[in-house]
Amino acid sequence: MQIGMVGLGRMGSNMVRRLLGAGHDCVAFDRDPAAVAALAAAGARPAASLGELVDGLAPPRTVWLMLPAAAVDASIDALLPLLLPGDTVVDGGNSHYRDDPRRAAALARHGLHYLDVGTSGGVWGLADGYCLMIGGEPGPVQRLEPVFAALAPDAAAAAPTPGREAAHTGAARGWLHCGPSGAGHFVKMVHNGIEYGLMAAYAEGFELLRQAGCGGQSQPGDAGALAADDPGAPRYELDLAEIAELWRRGSVVRSWLLDLLAHALLHDGGLDDLQGRVADSGEGRWTLQAAIELGTPAPVLATALFARFASRGGSDFANRILSAMRREFGGHQEQRS
């Protein structure tokens, strides 16, 4: 099939390469000419503008956007006068699911289709494939099945759940039509909220293992502080890289995230090249907003998001407030490191 890709960052460029490898005809556009040139060298047809990208596709066209959420509306507005009835716009980025019905309705008034496709796989997607969570009308989903099949992981990537009849139907294909417009991005949003929680659990657990070798960080006078002569205190010089590798084998906490962590610890056991400032791209916040609207408890996901805020210094002043109040009411002085 023919497909136009707009946005050639880490995800978009690798998706084009995977589609090319499956024999699809790709036209590629990005504001960065170097990104376009790199994919042209890999076999994609380069486009210097959105108009050139659209002109390079035969109707019914498919234009796939891999852009930051804030850039999607402007790109759709720019594409609107260039497209013809029957064409499809795909938003494969991490847009807010609430924007999708509005965009779909606006495009439908011009006879155009819109799909929201939550895309997971990161930089490993080129080799391993992408998990695709799709929202929108059934018609364009069916038409684009060859594209989804090319981007998705091979069926052998995971054995079918016992009781499933085949590995080549439904979600076992690595892509799923989740429902109407917005459903794909909603499922991807919750996926990313869960991702925050899983990573936070690993981070806290490995910090606890590390602190056992440091004697903990309790200050003298802290409730429950380790006594220097306590023979039962957890003081163990633990090899975190070895523990991560061990847990990859048979443990109930094994996962792909643990695989990645084991690789990182093997090559830099202290992770000294990192500052620990963790960004969030919006999906964690949107997940909590949805949880509040639906009255669904999500304390783990909330804590994981707030931990990201704290990692960027978001709690520094709050901690100084705590110290100030303790000093004022009880004369408690901070322990200086």
mmCIF file of C-alpha atoms in Angstrom:
data_model
loop_
_atom_site.group_PDB
_atom_site.id
_atom_site.type_symbol
_atom_site.label_atom_id
_atom_site.label_comp_id
_atom_site.label_asym_id
_atom_site.label_seq_id
_atom_site.Cartn_x
_atom_site.Cartn_y
_atom_site.Cartn_z
ATOM 1 C CA MET A 1 0.000 0.000 0.000
ATOM 2 C CA GLN A 2 0.912 3.652 -0.275
ATOM 3 C CA ILE A 3 1.182 5.730 2.876
ATOM 4 C CA GLY A 4 2.417 9.226 3.643
ATOM 5 C CA MET A 5 4.249 9.736 6.938
ATOM 6 C CA VAL A 6 4.406 13.200 8.501
ATOM 7 C CA GLY A 7 6.848 13.472 11.395
ATOM 8 C CA LEU A 8 10.113 11.555 11.201
ATOM 9 C CA GLY A 9 11.302 11.519 14.780
ATOM 10 C CA ARG A 10 12.403 8.414 16.674
ATOM 11 C CA MET A 11 9.064 6.689 16.159
ATOM 12 C CA GLY A 12 7.997 7.989 12.749
ATOM 13 C CA SER A 13 11.282 7.293 10.994
ATOM 14 C CA ASN A 14 11.491 3.728 12.278
ATOM 15 C CA MET A 15 7.881 3.091 11.325
ATOM 16 C CA VAL A 16 8.668 4.153 7.765
ATOM 17 C CA ARG A 17 11.654 1.808 7.714
ATOM 18 C CA ARG A 18 9.522 -1.080 8.949
ATOM 19 C CA LEU A 19 6.851 -0.354 6.310
ATOM 20 C CA LEU A 20 9.488 -0.185 3.587
ATOM 21 C CA GLY A 21 10.847 -3.528 4.740
ATOM 22 C CA ALA A 22 7.380 -5.017 4.277
ATOM 23 C CA GLY A 23 7.169 -3.711 0.706
ATOM 24 C CA HIS A 24 4.923 -0.693 1.255
ATOM 25 C CA ASP A 25 5.395 2.524 -0.741
ATOM 26 C CA CYS A 26 6.107 5.414 1.648
ATOM 27 C CA VAL A 27 6.240 9.147 1.062
ATOM 28 C CA ALA A 28 7.997 10.930 3.946
ATOM 29 C CA PHE A 29 7.870 14.536 5.138
ATOM 30 C CA ASP A 30 9.384 16.357 8.099
ATOM 31 C CA ARG A 31 10.342 19.950 8.833
ATOM 32 C CA ASP A 32 13.930 18.697 9.118
ATOM 33 C CA PRO A 33 15.304 18.059 5.596
ATOM 34 C CA ALA A 34 18.019 15.795 7.022
ATOM 35 C CA ALA A 35 15.388 13.426 8.429
ATOM 36 C CA VAL A 36 13.701 13.275 5.018
ATOM 37 C CA ALA A 37 17.020 12.672 3.265
ATOM 38 C CA ALA A 38 17.885 9.807 5.620
ATOM 39 C CA LEU A 39 14.666 7.994 4.759
ATOM 40 C CA ALA A 40 15.033 8.753 1.063
ATOM 41 C CA ALA A 41 18.345 6.903 1.247
ATOM 42 C CA ALA A 42 16.452 3.974 2.793
ATOM 43 C CA GLY A 43 13.975 3.848 -0.080
ATOM 44 C CA ALA A 44 11.192 6.253 0.876
ATOM 45 C CA ARG A 45 10.019 8.919 -1.542
ATOM 46 C CA PRO A 46 10.932 12.325 -0.112
ATOM 47 C CA ALA A 47 8.502 15.229 0.116
ATOM 48 C CA ALA A 48 9.531 18.832 0.704
ATOM 49 C CA SER A 49 6.027 19.905 1.820
ATOM 50 C CA LEU A 50 2.650 18.532 2.806
ATOM 51 C CA GLY A 51 1.392 19.359 -0.674
ATOM 52 C CA GLU A 52 4.178 17.356 -2.268
ATOM 53 C CA LEU A 53 3.454 14.450 0.066
ATOM 54 C CA VAL A 54 -0.247 14.419 -0.847
ATOM 55 C CA ASP A 55 0.517 14.753 -4.572
ATOM 56 C CA GLY A 56 2.756 11.693 -4.310
ATOM 57 C CA LEU A 57 -0.126 9.482 -3.133
ATOM 58 C CA ALA A 58 -2.900 7.972 -5.254
ATOM 59 C CA PRO A 59 -6.496 8.238 -3.944
ATOM 60 C CA PRO A 60 -7.759 7.052 -1.572
ATOM 61 C CA ARG A 61 -4.789 8.475 0.298
ATOM 62 C CA THR A 62 -3.595 7.697 3.804
ATOM 63 C CA VAL A 63 -1.606 10.339 5.676
ATOM 64 C CA TRP A 64 -0.194 9.159 9.003
ATOM 65 C CA LEU A 65 0.815 11.832 11.539
ATOM 66 C CA MET A 66 3.532 11.056 14.103
ATOM 67 C CA LEU A 67 3.637 14.459 15.765
ATOM 68 C CA PRO A 68 3.457 15.987 19.251
ATOM 69 C CA ALA A 69 -0.139 16.359 20.385
ATOM 70 C CA ALA A 70 0.072 20.159 20.223
ATOM 71 C CA ALA A 71 1.003 20.074 16.513
ATOM 72 C CA VAL A 72 -1.773 17.775 15.260
ATOM 73 C CA ASP A 73 -4.586 20.295 14.769
ATOM 74 C CA ALA A 74 -2.410 22.675 12.750
ATOM 75 C CA SER A 75 -1.246 19.824 10.518
ATOM 76 C CA ILE A 76 -4.818 18.645 9.935
ATOM 77 C CA ASP A 77 -5.841 22.198 9.054
ATOM 78 C CA ALA A 78 -2.982 22.368 6.545
ATOM 79 C CA LEU A 79 -3.918 19.000 5.022
ATOM 80 C CA LEU A 80 -7.639 19.683 4.757
ATOM 81 C CA PRO A 81 -7.589 21.652 1.461
ATOM 82 C CA LEU A 82 -5.162 19.145 -0.070
ATOM 83 C CA LEU A 83 -7.163 15.951 0.499
ATOM 84 C CA LEU A 84 -10.119 14.459 -1.371
ATOM 85 C CA PRO A 85 -13.227 12.648 -0.089
ATOM 86 C CA GLY A 86 -12.348 9.090 0.847
ATOM 87 C CA ASP A 87 -8.848 9.959 2.085
ATOM 88 C CA THR A 88 -7.834 9.018 5.640
ATOM 89 C CA VAL A 89 -5.838 10.904 8.259
ATOM 90 C CA VAL A 90 -4.237 8.802 10.998
ATOM 91 C CA ASP A 91 -2.992 10.326 14.241
ATOM 92 C CA GLY A 92 -0.467 7.877 15.649
ATOM 93 C CA GLY A 93 0.915 10.174 18.339
ATOM 94 C CA ASN A 94 -0.105 10.574 21.963
ATOM 95 C CA SER A 95 -3.037 12.942 21.504
ATOM 96 C CA HIS A 96 -5.703 13.426 24.143
ATOM 97 C CA TYR A 97 -8.601 11.103 23.389
ATOM 98 C CA ARG A 98 -11.072 13.952 23.899
ATOM 99 C CA ASP A 99 -9.691 15.665 20.774
ATOM 100 C CA ASP A 100 -10.403 12.703 18.512
ATOM 101 C CA PRO A 101 -14.222 12.868 18.144
ATOM 102 C CA ARG A 102 -13.940 16.574 17.332
ATOM 103 C CA ARG A 103 -11.300 15.948 14.670
ATOM 104 C CA ALA A 104 -13.190 13.013 13.219
ATOM 105 C CA ALA A 105 -16.380 15.075 12.930
ATOM 106 C CA ALA A 106 -14.550 17.987 11.311
ATOM 107 C CA LEU A 107 -12.949 15.725 8.699
ATOM 108 C CA ALA A 108 -16.193 13.820 8.103
ATOM 109 C CA ARG A 109 -17.854 17.040 6.992
ATOM 110 C CA HIS A 110 -15.412 16.990 4.054
ATOM 111 C CA GLY A 111 -15.881 13.288 3.337
ATOM 112 C CA LEU A 112 -12.592 12.375 5.024
ATOM 113 C CA HIS A 113 -11.857 9.595 7.506
ATOM 114 C CA TYR A 114 -9.923 9.878 10.763
ATOM 115 C CA LEU A 115 -8.314 7.157 12.868
ATOM 116 C CA ASP A 116 -6.619 7.555 16.238
ATOM 117 C CA VAL A 117 -3.911 4.936 16.635
ATOM 118 C CA GLY A 118 -2.139 4.662 19.959
ATOM 119 C CA THR A 119 1.325 3.366 19.098
ATOM 120 C CA SER A 120 3.639 1.646 21.584
ATOM 121 C CA GLY A 121 7.058 0.167 20.954
ATOM 122 C CA GLY A 122 9.561 2.971 21.336
ATOM 123 C CA VAL A 123 12.913 2.773 19.598
ATOM 124 C CA TRP A 124 12.670 -1.041 19.634
ATOM 125 C CA GLY A 125 9.626 -1.002 17.376
ATOM 126 C CA LEU A 126 11.708 -1.126 14.202
ATOM 127 C CA ALA A 127 12.950 -4.613 15.058
ATOM 128 C CA ASP A 128 10.192 -5.870 17.358
ATOM 129 C CA GLY A 129 7.105 -4.204 15.901
ATOM 130 C CA TYR A 130 4.557 -1.812 17.355
ATOM 131 C CA CYS A 131 1.499 -2.509 19.480
ATOM 132 C CA LEU A 132 -1.351 -0.575 17.827
ATOM 133 C CA MET A 133 -4.536 0.532 19.608
ATOM 134 C CA ILE A 134 -7.016 1.853 17.031
ATOM 135 C CA GLY A 135 -10.119 4.014 17.264
ATOM 136 C CA GLY A 136 -12.432 5.094 14.451
ATOM 137 C CA GLU A 137 -14.761 3.811 11.746
ATOM 138 C CA PRO A 138 -14.514 0.144 10.725
ATOM 139 C CA GLY A 139 -14.179 0.912 6.989
ATOM 140 C CA PRO A 140 -10.784 2.660 6.982
ATOM 141 C CA VAL A 141 -9.529 0.235 9.634
ATOM 142 C CA GLN A 142 -10.256 -2.672 7.305
ATOM 143 C CA ARG A 143 -8.642 -0.890 4.352
ATOM 144 C CA LEU A 144 -5.444 -0.281 6.323
ATOM 145 C CA GLU A 145 -5.110 -3.826 7.674
ATOM 146 C CA PRO A 146 -1.967 -4.469 5.557
ATOM 147 C CA VAL A 147 -0.315 -1.399 7.097
ATOM 148 C CA PHE A 148 -1.219 -2.416 10.635
ATOM 149 C CA ALA A 149 -0.023 -5.945 9.979
ATOM 150 C CA ALA A 150 3.342 -4.660 8.733
ATOM 151 C CA LEU A 151 3.857 -2.413 11.756
ATOM 152 C CA ALA A 152 2.688 -4.924 14.372
ATOM 153 C CA PRO A 153 4.952 -7.566 15.927
ATOM 154 C CA ASP A 154 5.235 -10.992 14.361
ATOM 155 C CA ALA A 155 2.653 -13.435 15.720
ATOM 156 C CA ALA A 156 5.484 -15.430 17.264
ATOM 157 C CA ALA A 157 6.387 -12.480 19.524
ATOM 158 C CA ALA A 158 4.095 -13.931 22.193
ATOM 159 C CA ALA A 159 2.431 -17.274 22.494
ATOM 160 C CA PRO A 160 -1.377 -17.041 22.403
ATOM 161 C CA THR A 161 -3.126 -17.073 25.754
ATOM 162 C CA PRO A 162 -4.253 -20.632 26.530
ATOM 163 C CA GLY A 163 -7.805 -20.995 25.302
ATOM 164 C CA ARG A 164 -7.442 -18.693 22.300
ATOM 165 C CA GLU A 165 -8.169 -20.496 19.042
ATOM 166 C CA ALA A 166 -5.510 -18.802 16.898
ATOM 167 C CA ALA A 167 -2.626 -16.368 17.115
ATOM 168 C CA HIS A 168 -3.653 -14.537 13.946
ATOM 169 C CA THR A 169 -7.002 -13.092 15.044
ATOM 170 C CA GLY A 170 -8.022 -10.174 17.218
ATOM 171 C CA ALA A 171 -5.449 -8.662 19.550
ATOM 172 C CA ALA A 172 -3.097 -11.608 19.013
ATOM 173 C CA ARG A 173 -2.129 -9.936 15.725
ATOM 174 C CA GLY A 174 -0.509 -7.092 17.671
ATOM 175 C CA TRP A 175 -3.150 -4.533 16.671
ATOM 176 C CA LEU A 176 -6.751 -4.047 17.735
ATOM 177 C CA HIS A 177 -9.691 -1.928 16.640
ATOM 178 C CA CYS A 178 -10.675 -0.852 20.146
ATOM 179 C CA GLY A 179 -13.823 1.082 19.282
ATOM 180 C CA PRO A 180 -15.086 4.394 17.903
ATOM 181 C CA SER A 181 -13.139 7.607 17.581
ATOM 182 C CA GLY A 182 -11.070 8.261 20.696
ATOM 183 C CA ALA A 183 -10.985 4.641 21.877
ATOM 184 C CA GLY A 184 -7.495 4.016 20.526
ATOM 185 C CA HIS A 185 -5.946 7.002 22.253
ATOM 186 C CA PHE A 186 -7.912 6.275 25.445
ATOM 187 C CA VAL A 187 -6.480 2.745 25.627
ATOM 188 C CA LYS A 188 -2.975 4.060 24.882
ATOM 189 C CA MET A 189 -3.366 6.747 27.552
ATOM 190 C CA VAL A 190 -4.205 4.154 30.207
ATOM 191 C CA HIS A 191 -1.364 1.978 28.875
ATOM 192 C CA ASN A 192 1.073 4.814 29.534
ATOM 193 C CA GLY A 193 -0.374 5.455 32.983
ATOM 194 C CA ILE A 194 0.257 1.801 33.825
ATOM 195 C CA GLU A 195 3.763 2.152 32.400
ATOM 196 C CA TYR A 196 4.432 4.996 34.850
ATOM 197 C CA GLY A 197 3.320 2.795 37.730
ATOM 198 C CA LEU A 198 5.369 -0.232 36.674
ATOM 199 C CA MET A 199 8.521 1.804 36.253
ATOM 200 C CA ALA A 200 7.995 3.525 39.605
ATOM 201 C CA ALA A 201 7.650 0.146 41.346
ATOM 202 C CA TYR A 202 10.920 -1.097 39.861
ATOM 203 C CA ALA A 203 12.627 2.205 40.738
ATOM 204 C CA GLU A 204 11.530 2.096 44.378
ATOM 205 C CA GLY A 205 12.404 -1.566 44.771
ATOM 206 C CA PHE A 206 15.907 -1.198 43.381
ATOM 207 C CA GLU A 207 16.448 1.924 45.483
ATOM 208 C CA LEU A 208 15.601 -0.158 48.559
ATOM 209 C CA LEU A 209 18.076 -2.838 47.481
ATOM 210 C CA ARG A 210 20.744 -0.178 46.948
ATOM 211 C CA GLN A 211 20.123 1.504 50.316
ATOM 212 C CA ALA A 212 20.662 -1.806 52.098
ATOM 213 C CA GLY A 213 24.302 -1.510 51.087
ATOM 214 C CA CYS A 214 24.484 2.133 52.165
ATOM 215 C CA GLY A 215 23.076 1.544 55.633
ATOM 216 C CA GLY A 216 19.967 3.507 54.781
ATOM 217 C CA GLN A 217 19.491 7.260 54.788
ATOM 218 C CA SER A 218 17.863 7.622 58.199
ATOM 219 C CA GLN A 219 19.223 10.502 60.248
ATOM 220 C CA PRO A 220 20.115 10.097 63.924
ATOM 221 C CA GLY A 221 16.932 10.497 65.956
ATOM 222 C CA ASP A 222 14.621 9.381 63.157
ATOM 223 C CA ALA A 223 11.935 6.944 64.236
ATOM 224 C CA GLY A 224 13.048 3.483 63.236
ATOM 225 C CA ALA A 225 16.576 4.592 62.368
ATOM 226 C CA LEU A 226 19.045 1.728 62.108
ATOM 227 C CA ALA A 227 21.206 1.311 65.163
ATOM 228 C CA ALA A 228 24.867 0.961 64.358
ATOM 229 C CA ASP A 229 25.126 -2.162 66.507
ATOM 230 C CA ASP A 230 21.863 -3.810 65.373
ATOM 231 C CA PRO A 231 22.952 -7.256 64.116
ATOM 232 C CA GLY A 232 19.647 -7.830 62.350
ATOM 233 C CA ALA A 233 19.675 -4.624 60.341
ATOM 234 C CA PRO A 234 19.495 -5.078 56.540
ATOM 235 C CA ARG A 235 23.067 -4.285 55.558
ATOM 236 C CA TYR A 236 23.838 -6.157 52.375
ATOM 237 C CA GLU A 237 26.179 -5.212 49.571
ATOM 238 C CA LEU A 238 23.902 -6.319 46.765
ATOM 239 C CA ASP A 239 24.817 -6.542 43.098
ATOM 240 C CA LEU A 240 21.840 -4.861 41.453
ATOM 241 C CA ALA A 241 22.772 -5.916 37.935
ATOM 242 C CA GLU A 242 22.898 -9.552 39.042
ATOM 243 C CA ILE A 243 19.570 -9.284 40.861
ATOM 244 C CA ALA A 244 17.932 -7.763 37.795
ATOM 245 C CA GLU A 245 19.343 -10.586 35.693
ATOM 246 C CA LEU A 246 18.159 -13.157 38.230
ATOM 247 C CA TRP A 247 14.615 -11.793 38.281
ATOM 248 C CA ARG A 248 14.412 -12.105 34.509
ATOM 249 C CA ARG A 249 14.361 -15.889 34.990
ATOM 250 C CA GLY A 250 11.163 -17.380 36.353
ATOM 251 C CA SER A 251 10.278 -14.494 38.667
ATOM 252 C CA VAL A 252 6.707 -13.206 38.753
ATOM 253 C CA VAL A 253 8.063 -9.663 38.276
ATOM 254 C CA ARG A 254 9.865 -10.434 35.022
ATOM 255 C CA SER A 255 8.951 -8.149 32.140
ATOM 256 C CA TRP A 256 10.357 -6.314 29.140
ATOM 257 C CA LEU A 257 10.918 -3.263 31.348
ATOM 258 C CA LEU A 258 13.027 -5.437 33.649
ATOM 259 C CA ASP A 259 14.955 -6.649 30.593
ATOM 260 C CA LEU A 260 15.770 -3.044 29.735
ATOM 261 C CA LEU A 261 16.730 -2.230 33.319
ATOM 262 C CA ALA A 262 19.041 -5.263 33.480
ATOM 263 C CA HIS A 263 20.775 -4.027 30.317
ATOM 264 C CA ALA A 264 21.194 -0.513 31.749
ATOM 265 C CA LEU A 265 22.592 -1.760 35.083
ATOM 266 C CA LEU A 266 25.010 -4.117 33.343
ATOM 267 C CA HIS A 267 26.609 -1.237 31.473
ATOM 268 C CA ASP A 268 26.472 1.375 34.269
ATOM 269 C CA GLY A 269 25.737 -0.128 37.670
ATOM 270 C CA GLY A 270 25.447 3.251 39.399
ATOM 271 C CA LEU A 271 23.616 4.935 36.517
ATOM 272 C CA ASP A 272 26.056 7.790 37.046
ATOM 273 C CA ASP A 273 25.426 9.281 33.616
ATOM 274 C CA LEU A 274 21.802 10.103 34.550
ATOM 275 C CA GLN A 275 20.379 12.894 36.711
ATOM 276 C CA GLY A 276 17.041 11.219 37.430
ATOM 277 C CA ARG A 277 14.870 14.042 36.103
ATOM 278 C CA VAL A 278 11.910 12.203 34.596
ATOM 279 C CA ALA A 279 9.654 13.932 32.074
ATOM 280 C CA ASP A 280 5.959 13.284 31.479
ATOM 281 C CA SER A 281 4.348 13.837 28.102
ATOM 282 C CA GLY A 282 0.775 14.294 29.267
ATOM 283 C CA GLU A 283 -0.742 10.822 29.214
ATOM 284 C CA GLY A 284 -0.244 10.245 32.949
ATOM 285 C CA ARG A 285 -2.086 13.471 33.747
ATOM 286 C CA TRP A 286 -4.912 12.612 31.350
ATOM 287 C CA THR A 287 -5.187 9.145 32.878
ATOM 288 C CA LEU A 288 -5.737 10.629 36.326
ATOM 289 C CA GLN A 289 -8.249 13.122 34.955
ATOM 290 C CA ALA A 290 -10.212 10.221 33.461
ATOM 291 C CA ALA A 291 -9.966 8.292 36.737
ATOM 292 C CA ILE A 292 -11.431 11.255 38.611
ATOM 293 C CA GLU A 293 -14.219 11.706 36.061
ATOM 294 C CA LEU A 294 -15.096 8.000 36.214
ATOM 295 C CA GLY A 295 -14.728 7.768 39.985
ATOM 296 C CA THR A 296 -12.120 5.030 39.566
ATOM 297 C CA PRO A 297 -9.416 4.761 42.284
ATOM 298 C CA ALA A 298 -5.904 4.888 40.787
ATOM 299 C CA PRO A 299 -3.572 5.641 43.724
ATOM 300 C CA VAL A 300 -0.561 3.818 42.259
ATOM 301 C CA LEU A 301 -0.783 5.683 38.962
ATOM 302 C CA ALA A 302 -1.223 8.987 40.802
ATOM 303 C CA THR A 303 1.813 8.373 42.986
ATOM 304 C CA ALA A 304 3.920 7.456 39.972
ATOM 305 C CA LEU A 305 2.979 10.682 38.211
ATOM 306 C CA PHE A 306 3.688 12.811 41.277
ATOM 307 C CA ALA A 307 7.063 11.077 41.649
ATOM 308 C CA ARG A 308 7.931 12.345 38.184
ATOM 309 C CA PHE A 309 7.033 15.872 39.236
ATOM 310 C CA ALA A 310 9.209 15.497 42.332
ATOM 311 C CA SER A 311 12.145 14.249 40.249
ATOM 312 C CA ARG A 312 12.266 17.622 38.514
ATOM 313 C CA GLY A 313 12.481 19.584 41.755
ATOM 314 C CA GLY A 314 8.731 19.940 42.026
ATOM 315 C CA SER A 315 8.762 19.226 45.758
ATOM 316 C CA ASP A 316 11.848 21.203 46.801
ATOM 317 C CA PHE A 317 9.947 24.192 48.159
ATOM 318 C CA ALA A 318 7.338 21.963 49.809
ATOM 319 C CA ASN A 319 10.131 20.172 51.672
ATOM 320 C CA ARG A 320 11.553 23.511 52.815
ATOM 321 C CA ILE A 321 8.070 24.425 54.060
ATOM 322 C CA LEU A 322 8.023 21.219 56.139
ATOM 323 C CA SER A 323 11.426 22.011 57.624
ATOM 324 C CA ALA A 324 10.336 25.555 58.414
ATOM 325 C CA MET A 325 7.197 24.423 60.262
ATOM 326 C CA ARG A 326 9.094 21.776 62.257
ATOM 327 C CA ARG A 327 11.626 24.413 63.285
ATOM 328 C CA GLU A 328 8.905 26.876 64.272
ATOM 329 C CA PHE A 329 6.729 24.569 66.386
ATOM 330 C CA GLY A 330 9.355 22.296 67.878
ATOM 331 C CA GLY A 331 12.745 23.842 67.332
ATOM 332 C CA HIS A 332 13.694 20.919 65.099
ATOM 333 C CA GLN A 333 16.817 21.702 63.126
ATOM 334 C CA GLU A 334 17.578 20.121 59.776
ATOM 335 C CA GLN A 335 20.261 17.459 59.709
ATOM 336 C CA ARG A 336 22.956 18.722 57.395
ATOM 337 C CA SER A 337 24.540 16.190 55.079
#
